Structures are given as structure tokens and as C-alpha cells.
Tab-separated table of C-alpha atoms in Angstrom:
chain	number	residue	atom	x	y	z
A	1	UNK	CA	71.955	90.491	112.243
A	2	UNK	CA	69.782	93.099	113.656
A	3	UNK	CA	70.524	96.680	113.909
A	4	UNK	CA	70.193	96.821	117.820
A	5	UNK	CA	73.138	93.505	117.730
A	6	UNK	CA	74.776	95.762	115.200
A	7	UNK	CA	74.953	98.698	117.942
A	8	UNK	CA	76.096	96.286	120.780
A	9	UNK	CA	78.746	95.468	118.874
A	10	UNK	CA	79.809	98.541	118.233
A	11	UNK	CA	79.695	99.231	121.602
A	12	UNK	CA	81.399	96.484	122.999
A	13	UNK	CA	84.348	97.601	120.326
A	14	UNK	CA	84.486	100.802	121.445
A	15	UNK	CA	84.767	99.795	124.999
A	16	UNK	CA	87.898	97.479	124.217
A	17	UNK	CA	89.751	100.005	122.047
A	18	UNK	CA	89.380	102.678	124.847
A	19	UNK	CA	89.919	100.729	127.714
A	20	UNK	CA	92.942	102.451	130.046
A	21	UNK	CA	94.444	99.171	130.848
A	22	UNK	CA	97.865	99.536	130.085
A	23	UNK	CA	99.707	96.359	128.862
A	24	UNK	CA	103.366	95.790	128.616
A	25	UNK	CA	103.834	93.566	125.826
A	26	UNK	CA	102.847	92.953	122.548
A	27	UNK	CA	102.203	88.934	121.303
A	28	UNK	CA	103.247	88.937	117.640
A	29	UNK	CA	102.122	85.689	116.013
A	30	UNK	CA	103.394	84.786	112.107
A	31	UNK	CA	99.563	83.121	111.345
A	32	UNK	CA	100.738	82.136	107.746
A	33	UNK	CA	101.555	84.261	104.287
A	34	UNK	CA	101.885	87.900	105.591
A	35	UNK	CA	99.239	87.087	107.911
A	36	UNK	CA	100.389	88.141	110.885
A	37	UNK	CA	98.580	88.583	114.619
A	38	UNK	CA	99.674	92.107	116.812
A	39	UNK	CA	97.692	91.545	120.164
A	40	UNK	CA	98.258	92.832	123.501
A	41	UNK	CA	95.175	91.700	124.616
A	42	UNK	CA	92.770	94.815	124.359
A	43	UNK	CA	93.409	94.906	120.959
A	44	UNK	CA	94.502	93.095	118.221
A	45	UNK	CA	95.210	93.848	114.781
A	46	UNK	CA	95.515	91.082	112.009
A	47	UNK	CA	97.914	91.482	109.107
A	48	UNK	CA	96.871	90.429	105.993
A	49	UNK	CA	94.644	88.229	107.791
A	50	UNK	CA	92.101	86.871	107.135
A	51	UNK	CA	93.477	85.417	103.773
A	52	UNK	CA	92.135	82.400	101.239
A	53	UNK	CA	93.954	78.978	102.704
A	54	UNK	CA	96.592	77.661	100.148
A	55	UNK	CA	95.871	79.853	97.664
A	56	UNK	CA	98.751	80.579	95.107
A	57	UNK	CA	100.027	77.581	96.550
A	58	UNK	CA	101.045	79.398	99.748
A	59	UNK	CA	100.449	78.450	103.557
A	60	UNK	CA	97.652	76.782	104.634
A	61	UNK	CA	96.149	77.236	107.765
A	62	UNK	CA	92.809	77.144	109.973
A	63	UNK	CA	90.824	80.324	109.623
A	64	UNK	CA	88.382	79.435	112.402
A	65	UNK	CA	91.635	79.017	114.694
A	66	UNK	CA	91.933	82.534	114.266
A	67	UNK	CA	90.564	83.964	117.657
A	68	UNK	CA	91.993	87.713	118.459
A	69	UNK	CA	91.763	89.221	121.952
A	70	UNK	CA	90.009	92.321	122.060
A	71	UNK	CA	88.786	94.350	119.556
A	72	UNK	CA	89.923	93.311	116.383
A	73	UNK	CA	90.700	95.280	113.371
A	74	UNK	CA	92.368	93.703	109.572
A	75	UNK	CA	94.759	95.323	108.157
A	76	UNK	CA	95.610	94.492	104.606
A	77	UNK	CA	97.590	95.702	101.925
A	78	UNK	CA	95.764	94.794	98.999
A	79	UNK	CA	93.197	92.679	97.343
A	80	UNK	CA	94.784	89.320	96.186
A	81	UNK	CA	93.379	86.367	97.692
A	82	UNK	CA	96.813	85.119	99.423
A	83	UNK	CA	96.454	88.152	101.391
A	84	UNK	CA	92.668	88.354	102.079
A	85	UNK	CA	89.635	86.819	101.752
A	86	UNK	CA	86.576	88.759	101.972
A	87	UNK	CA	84.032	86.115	102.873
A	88	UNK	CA	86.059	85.213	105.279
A	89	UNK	CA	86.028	88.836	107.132
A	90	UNK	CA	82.309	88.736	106.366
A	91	UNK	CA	82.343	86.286	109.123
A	92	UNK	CA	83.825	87.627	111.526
A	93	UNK	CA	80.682	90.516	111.771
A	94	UNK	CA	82.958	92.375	115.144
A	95	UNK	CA	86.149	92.770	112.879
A	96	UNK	CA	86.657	96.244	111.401
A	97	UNK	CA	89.356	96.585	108.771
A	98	UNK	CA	91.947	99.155	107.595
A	99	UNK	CA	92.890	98.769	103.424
A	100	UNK	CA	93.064	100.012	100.002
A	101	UNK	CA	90.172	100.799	98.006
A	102	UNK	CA	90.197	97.628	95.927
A	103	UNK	CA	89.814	95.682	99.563
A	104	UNK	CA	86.938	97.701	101.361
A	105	UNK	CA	84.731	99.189	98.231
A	106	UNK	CA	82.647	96.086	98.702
A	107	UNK	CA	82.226	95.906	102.338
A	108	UNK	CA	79.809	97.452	105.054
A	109	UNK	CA	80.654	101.374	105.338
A	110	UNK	CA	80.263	100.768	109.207
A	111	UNK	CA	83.507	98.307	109.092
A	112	UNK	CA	85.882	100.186	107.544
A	113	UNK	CA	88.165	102.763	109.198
A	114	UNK	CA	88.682	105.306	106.159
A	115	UNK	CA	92.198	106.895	105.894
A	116	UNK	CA	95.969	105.923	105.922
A	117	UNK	CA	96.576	107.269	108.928
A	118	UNK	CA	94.428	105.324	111.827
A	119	UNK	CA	94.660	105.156	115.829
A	120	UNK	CA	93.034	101.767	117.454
A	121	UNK	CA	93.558	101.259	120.987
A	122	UNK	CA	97.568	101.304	121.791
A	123	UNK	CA	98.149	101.169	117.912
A	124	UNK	CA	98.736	103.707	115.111
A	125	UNK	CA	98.592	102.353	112.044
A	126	UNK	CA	100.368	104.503	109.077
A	127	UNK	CA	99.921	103.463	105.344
A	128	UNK	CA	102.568	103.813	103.082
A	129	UNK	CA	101.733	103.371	99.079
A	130	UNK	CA	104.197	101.257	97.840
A	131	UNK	CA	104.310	99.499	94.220
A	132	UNK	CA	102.192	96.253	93.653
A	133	UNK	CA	99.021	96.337	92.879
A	134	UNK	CA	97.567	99.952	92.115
A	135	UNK	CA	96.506	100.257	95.133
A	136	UNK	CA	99.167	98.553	97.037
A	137	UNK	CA	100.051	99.417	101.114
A	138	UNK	CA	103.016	98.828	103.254
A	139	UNK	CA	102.356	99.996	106.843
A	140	UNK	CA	104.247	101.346	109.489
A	141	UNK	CA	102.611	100.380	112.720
A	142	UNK	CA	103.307	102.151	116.256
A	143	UNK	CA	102.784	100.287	119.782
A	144	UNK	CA	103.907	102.138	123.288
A	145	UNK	CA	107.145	103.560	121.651
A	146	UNK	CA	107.588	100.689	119.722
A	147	UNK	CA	107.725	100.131	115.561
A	148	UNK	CA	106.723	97.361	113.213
A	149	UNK	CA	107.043	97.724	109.371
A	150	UNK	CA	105.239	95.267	106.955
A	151	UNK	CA	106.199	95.429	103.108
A	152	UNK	CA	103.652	93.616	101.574
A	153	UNK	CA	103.949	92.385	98.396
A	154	UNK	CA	106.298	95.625	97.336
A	155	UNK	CA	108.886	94.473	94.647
A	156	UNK	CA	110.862	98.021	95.107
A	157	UNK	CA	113.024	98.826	98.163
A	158	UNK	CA	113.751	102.716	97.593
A	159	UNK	CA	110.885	103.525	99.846
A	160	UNK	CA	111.176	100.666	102.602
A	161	UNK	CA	115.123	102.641	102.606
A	162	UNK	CA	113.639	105.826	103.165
A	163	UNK	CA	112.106	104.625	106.507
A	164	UNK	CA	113.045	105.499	109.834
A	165	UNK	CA	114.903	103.038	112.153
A	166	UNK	CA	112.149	100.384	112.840
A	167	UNK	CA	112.406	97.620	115.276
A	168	UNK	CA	110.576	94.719	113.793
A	169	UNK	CA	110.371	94.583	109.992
A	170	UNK	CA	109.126	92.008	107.919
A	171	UNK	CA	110.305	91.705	104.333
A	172	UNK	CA	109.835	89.213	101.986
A	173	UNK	CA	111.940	86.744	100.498
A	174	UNK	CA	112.313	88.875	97.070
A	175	UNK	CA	112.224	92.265	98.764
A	176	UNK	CA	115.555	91.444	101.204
A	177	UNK	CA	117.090	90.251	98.066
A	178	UNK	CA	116.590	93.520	96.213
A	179	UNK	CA	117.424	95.379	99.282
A	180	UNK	CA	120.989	93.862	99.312
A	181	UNK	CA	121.663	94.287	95.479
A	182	UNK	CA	121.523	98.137	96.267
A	183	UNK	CA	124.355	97.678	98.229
A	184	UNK	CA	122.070	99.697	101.539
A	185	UNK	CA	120.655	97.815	104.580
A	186	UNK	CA	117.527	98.914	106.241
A	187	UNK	CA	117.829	100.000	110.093
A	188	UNK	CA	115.772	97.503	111.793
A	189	UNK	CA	117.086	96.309	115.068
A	190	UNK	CA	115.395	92.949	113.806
A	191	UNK	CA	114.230	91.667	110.257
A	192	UNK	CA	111.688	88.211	109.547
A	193	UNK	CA	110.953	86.850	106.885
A	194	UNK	CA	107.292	86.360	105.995
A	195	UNK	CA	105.461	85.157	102.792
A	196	UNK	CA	107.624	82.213	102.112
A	197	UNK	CA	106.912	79.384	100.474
A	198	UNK	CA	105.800	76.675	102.612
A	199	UNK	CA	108.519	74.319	101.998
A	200	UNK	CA	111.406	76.803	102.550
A	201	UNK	CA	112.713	77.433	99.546
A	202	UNK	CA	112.840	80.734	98.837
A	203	UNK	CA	116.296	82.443	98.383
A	204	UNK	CA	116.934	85.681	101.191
A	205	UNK	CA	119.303	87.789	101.223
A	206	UNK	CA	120.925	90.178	104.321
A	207	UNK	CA	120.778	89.732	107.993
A	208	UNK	CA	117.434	88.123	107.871
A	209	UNK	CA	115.678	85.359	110.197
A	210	UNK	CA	113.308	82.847	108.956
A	211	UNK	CA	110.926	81.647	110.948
A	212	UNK	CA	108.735	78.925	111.297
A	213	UNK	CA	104.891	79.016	110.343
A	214	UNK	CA	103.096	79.597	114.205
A	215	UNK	CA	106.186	80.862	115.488
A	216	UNK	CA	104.945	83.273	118.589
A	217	UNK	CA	107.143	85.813	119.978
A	218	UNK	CA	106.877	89.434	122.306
A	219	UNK	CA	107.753	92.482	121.865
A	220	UNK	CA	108.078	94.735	124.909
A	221	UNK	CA	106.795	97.954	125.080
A	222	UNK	CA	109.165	101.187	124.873
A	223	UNK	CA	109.155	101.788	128.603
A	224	UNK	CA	109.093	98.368	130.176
């Protein structure tokens, strides 16, 4: 790829992240893993997406299925392969990303959106370092007044308790289970379960839903 295809790229990206179209609801789609798809159709940012098909022994799905309105940006919490694929992003040459050291060292300078604190389009994205990896991110994750909280792979709850009230979080399997043996509850006015195994048997724990793989839902914005 050229560096004047590069630049309309670029362009085009910029355009979509900046456009003043004001939309009223956000499509959340559970993709697989902790991949999960934010859109509201001028932008949409991936979750631990894209992500190594069946790897671990997790969810399988189609990665060329994955087809984002907008401008697109990754967002991933760290490095292992059930939660992102690199050659996979290298695909996807529009896609920027937002991660952890260990996920972007190796990838174009141009791509990456450096910090843990990052606006694109209608979304601010806020990284939280939580335990896991070294490196390891949860993310808090702002759209038109309304808040989404991924965990990740954190084991610990003490800082996922230490969070504001949310109004989507999704938790693991392990994590709600931890969550309820301290005896607390985190204030989310709804809580899914994400990064089960793909035959449902993962023991959860709390006032938790469980969803199925492709399950699509909205989320309306603040003032609608």
C-alpha cells in the first residue's frame, strides 16, 4: 500500500470520527470471547477483537464477518491470542487500535492511538491497569452520557469495586464469582457475561446474564 492510499485513508478516518451526525443509539454486539462490537454507525470500536478463532479452546467465529461501520478502532486489553490476533488487524490496513505495550510495540506507529486516556468520535475510551498480564487493561468506555466497563481477563475485583456506577459491565465467569465471595456487588444497572466457554459451562456468580454468542442488543444514549 502506497503512501498517497495510506493518506486517503487517513483521511477518510478522520472524516468519520468527526462527522456531527448525532446518533441515538449504540449497537452492542457479543462477536465471541471478550470480543465485543460498540457501533453507532460513525464509529465503531471492537473489543478484544480481532482475536485468533478457537484458540485456548474458546469461541470460534468468522473474522472476515467482522465488518464495522465507520471508522474503526481495536481496543484490547492485552496480548494473548484469545483476545487478539495481530495478523489479523494487519488486515484490516483502516483499523487503528488502542492497547498495552505488549499489543502495539510491533505494529505501524501511524495505527496506534498512544495513551490510556483516548477520544474517537462519540467515544472516550479510559484504561484502567488491572492484574493479568503485566501489562493488562480493563477499560471504562463513555458514549453520549452513557458507560460500559470491560474487565478483561482481571482475576482481582478490588478495583472493578472501586468503579463508579456503570451501566453495562461485562465480567467474566471467574471475576463475578470473586466479586460475590467479597460479600460487595458492583453498581451496574446491568451485568453480561462474556468469555465463556463455548459450551456453557462455566460457573457465575451474582445477578449476572448470560448471553448467547451473536446476541445483538442497544443501548440508548443518555438523552434519548
Amino acid at each position: 500500500m502506497g503512501p498517497a492510499t495510506m493518506l486517503t485513508l487517513a483521511t477518510l478516518l478522520l472524516i468519520a470520527w468527526s462527522s456531527p451526525v448525532q446518533t441515538a443509539e449504540l449497537t452492542i454486539q457479543l462477536i465471541g470471547n471478550a470480543g465485543v462490537m460498540l457501533s453507532d454507525s460513525v464509529t465503531s470500536v471492537l473489543v478484544d477483537l480481532p482475536y485468533e478463532p478457537g484458540a485456548f479452546g474458546y469461541m470460534r467465529y468468522d473474522p472476515a464477518g467482522l465488518e464495522p461501520p465507520g471508522g474503526a478502532v481495536s481496543v484490547i486489553t492485552h496480548h494473548h491470542r484469545d483476545h487478539f490476533d495481530a495478523s489479523l488487524f494487519r488486515s484490516r490496513p483502516s483499523w487503528r487500535i488502542v492497547g498495552p505495550p505488549s499489543v502495539t510495540a510491533d505494529l505501524s506507529a501511524e495505527r496506534v492511538l498512544d495513551g490510556d486516556s483516548v477520544q474517537v468520535g462519540a467515544f472516550a475510551i479510559v484504561a484502567v491497569r488491572t492484574p493479568h498480564t503485566d501489562d493488562h487493561r480493563s477499560y471504562r468506555i463513555r458514549w453520549r452520557g452513557r458507560v460500559l466497563y470491560f474487565v478483561g481477563d482481571t482475576e482481582d475485583p478490588p478495583l472493578l469495586l472501586q468503579q463508579d456506577a456503570v451501566d453495562v459491565l461485562f465480567i467474566t465467569p471467574w471475576l463475578s464469582c470473586a466479586v460475590a465471595a467479597t460479600g460487595r456487588s458492583v453498581s451496574a444497572s446491568r451485568a453480561v457475561v462474556y468469555h465463556g466457554r463455548p459450551d456453557g459451562s462455566d460457573r457465575t456468580c451474582g445477578s449476572v446474564e448470560a448471553l448467547p454468542q451473536g446476541t445483538t442488543f442497544s443501548l440508548p444514549s443518555a438523552g434519548s
